[in-house]
């Protein structure tokens, strides 16, 4: 089992950068952090939560939403039990609460219900 806590959100001007972090805490004698595929989702007010980026358990394979390709980079440090989302060239449309999530599914899930473990989110606000 794993518990996730996001940090690093805040206010930034359009064109600026932020790096989000998600610290994972495993409990029990089951899977380690490295056994989970990790993803980032975001949710703006009045909108559905949407997939942003995903990273396989090996830290090699990645998936990105078309809206963030070339601007966002997901990475993980299994030794630190942490996943990151580097966000560059931020746009006002990126404003949302960002959530990290973990999945034991094979591959890199992009569907919300395939992720069984969620953080509580961190607010990212991009000004015009």
GROMACS .gro file of C-alpha atoms in nm:
model
  128
    1UNK     CA    1   0.000   0.000   0.000
    2UNK     CA    2   0.114   0.355  -0.062
    3UNK     CA    3   0.020   0.704   0.057
    4UNK     CA    4   0.095   1.004  -0.165
    5UNK     CA    5   0.151   1.370  -0.076
    6UNK     CA    6   0.199   1.639  -0.342
    7UNK     CA    7   0.392   1.963  -0.303
    8UNK     CA    8   0.541   2.238  -0.517
    9UNK     CA    9   0.231   2.409  -0.647
   10UNK     CA   10   0.186   2.783  -0.642
   11UNK     CA   11   0.142   3.097  -0.848
   12UNK     CA   12   0.345   3.149  -1.162
   13UNK     CA   13   0.338   3.383  -1.459
   14UNK     CA   14   0.258   3.245  -1.802
   15UNK     CA   15   0.576   3.111  -1.958
   16UNK     CA   16   0.726   3.026  -1.621
   17UNK     CA   17   0.809   2.692  -1.463
   18UNK     CA   18   0.722   2.485  -1.159
   19UNK     CA   19   0.829   2.144  -1.037
   20UNK     CA   20   0.577   1.935  -0.850
   21UNK     CA   21   0.684   1.659  -0.617
   22UNK     CA   22   0.491   1.360  -0.490
   23UNK     CA   23   0.630   1.181  -0.188
   24UNK     CA   24   0.522   0.822  -0.143
   25UNK     CA   25   0.510   0.632   0.183
   26UNK     CA   26   0.471   0.257   0.160
   27UNK     CA   27   0.326   0.046   0.437
   28UNK     CA   28   0.325  -0.324   0.501
   29UNK     CA   29   0.543  -0.586   0.338
   30UNK     CA   30   0.382  -0.580  -0.004
   31UNK     CA   31   0.483  -0.384  -0.313
   32UNK     CA   32   0.759  -0.128  -0.298
   33UNK     CA   33   0.724   0.217  -0.452
   34UNK     CA   34   0.910   0.095  -0.757
   35UNK     CA   35   0.636  -0.157  -0.829
   36UNK     CA   36   0.379   0.117  -0.901
   37UNK     CA   37   0.323   0.300  -1.223
   38UNK     CA   38   0.282   0.667  -1.137
   39UNK     CA   39   0.075   0.937  -1.296
   40UNK     CA   40  -0.020   1.301  -1.269
   41UNK     CA   41  -0.375   1.424  -1.320
   42UNK     CA   42  -0.526   1.770  -1.298
   43UNK     CA   43  -0.870   1.910  -1.234
   44UNK     CA   44  -0.991   2.263  -1.297
   45UNK     CA   45  -1.311   2.397  -1.136
   46UNK     CA   46  -1.618   2.258  -1.308
   47UNK     CA   47  -1.416   2.015  -1.519
   48UNK     CA   48  -1.342   1.645  -1.509
   49UNK     CA   49  -1.015   1.523  -1.371
   50UNK     CA   50  -0.785   1.458  -1.667
   51UNK     CA   51  -0.469   1.263  -1.730
   52UNK     CA   52  -0.153   1.470  -1.765
   53UNK     CA   53   0.148   1.238  -1.755
   54UNK     CA   54   0.241   0.885  -1.659
   55UNK     CA   55   0.558   0.691  -1.586
   56UNK     CA   56   0.609   0.317  -1.577
   57UNK     CA   57   0.753   0.140  -1.277
   58UNK     CA   58   1.090   0.109  -1.449
   59UNK     CA   59   1.115   0.486  -1.492
   60UNK     CA   60   1.179   0.446  -1.864
   61UNK     CA   61   0.842   0.452  -2.039
   62UNK     CA   62   0.636   0.769  -2.027
   63UNK     CA   63   0.302   0.894  -2.155
   64UNK     CA   64   0.181   1.252  -2.188
   65UNK     CA   65  -0.142   1.425  -2.272
   66UNK     CA   66  -0.119   1.603  -2.606
   67UNK     CA   67  -0.180   1.934  -2.431
   68UNK     CA   68   0.145   1.911  -2.232
   69UNK     CA   69   0.382   1.728  -2.465
   70UNK     CA   70   0.709   1.911  -2.503
   71UNK     CA   71   0.640   2.124  -2.195
   72UNK     CA   72   0.603   1.881  -1.903
   73UNK     CA   73   0.838   1.603  -1.796
   74UNK     CA   74   0.756   1.326  -1.550
   75UNK     CA   75   1.032   1.146  -1.365
   76UNK     CA   76   1.081   0.934  -1.055
   77UNK     CA   77   1.350   0.863  -0.800
   78UNK     CA   78   1.274   0.526  -0.649
   79UNK     CA   79   1.550   0.566  -0.391
   80UNK     CA   80   1.364   0.871  -0.257
   81UNK     CA   81   1.015   0.728  -0.315
   82UNK     CA   82   0.931   1.042  -0.510
   83UNK     CA   83   0.779   1.125  -0.847
   84UNK     CA   84   0.819   1.466  -1.010
   85UNK     CA   85   0.643   1.673  -1.270
   86UNK     CA   86   0.859   1.944  -1.424
   87UNK     CA   87   0.630   2.199  -1.587
   88UNK     CA   88   0.779   2.450  -1.829
   89UNK     CA   89   0.625   2.711  -2.056
   90UNK     CA   90   0.317   2.720  -1.838
   91UNK     CA   91  -0.007   2.855  -1.978
   92UNK     CA   92  -0.318   2.989  -1.803
   93UNK     CA   93  -0.503   2.678  -1.924
   94UNK     CA   94  -0.270   2.472  -1.705
   95UNK     CA   95  -0.434   2.621  -1.396
   96UNK     CA   96  -0.577   2.335  -1.191
   97UNK     CA   97  -0.532   2.120  -0.886
   98UNK     CA   98  -0.269   1.862  -0.969
   99UNK     CA   99  -0.287   1.513  -0.825
  100UNK     CA  100  -0.035   1.234  -0.825
  101UNK     CA  101  -0.156   0.877  -0.838
  102UNK     CA  102  -0.024   0.523  -0.827
  103UNK     CA  103  -0.138   0.216  -1.015
  104UNK     CA  104  -0.053  -0.152  -1.005
  105UNK     CA  105  -0.184  -0.201  -1.360
  106UNK     CA  106   0.053  -0.317  -1.629
  107UNK     CA  107   0.179  -0.047  -1.860
  108UNK     CA  108   0.095   0.318  -1.798
  109UNK     CA  109  -0.277   0.369  -1.732
  110UNK     CA  110  -0.434   0.692  -1.853
  111UNK     CA  111  -0.782   0.625  -1.716
  112UNK     CA  112  -0.864   0.767  -1.376
  113UNK     CA  113  -1.029   0.455  -1.236
  114UNK     CA  114  -0.718   0.245  -1.307
  115UNK     CA  115  -0.534   0.436  -1.035
  116UNK     CA  116  -0.602   0.311  -0.687
  117UNK     CA  117  -0.387   0.549  -0.484
  118UNK     CA  118  -0.421   0.927  -0.483
  119UNK     CA  119  -0.272   1.230  -0.319
  120UNK     CA  120  -0.487   1.522  -0.205
  121UNK     CA  121  -0.361   1.760  -0.471
  122UNK     CA  122  -0.163   2.080  -0.500
  123UNK     CA  123  -0.290   2.401  -0.659
  124UNK     CA  124  -0.116   2.541  -0.966
  125UNK     CA  125  -0.228   2.885  -1.083
  126UNK     CA  126  -0.085   3.041  -1.398
  127UNK     CA  127  -0.151   3.410  -1.452
  128UNK     CA  128  -0.194   3.569  -1.794
   0.00000   0.00000   0.00000
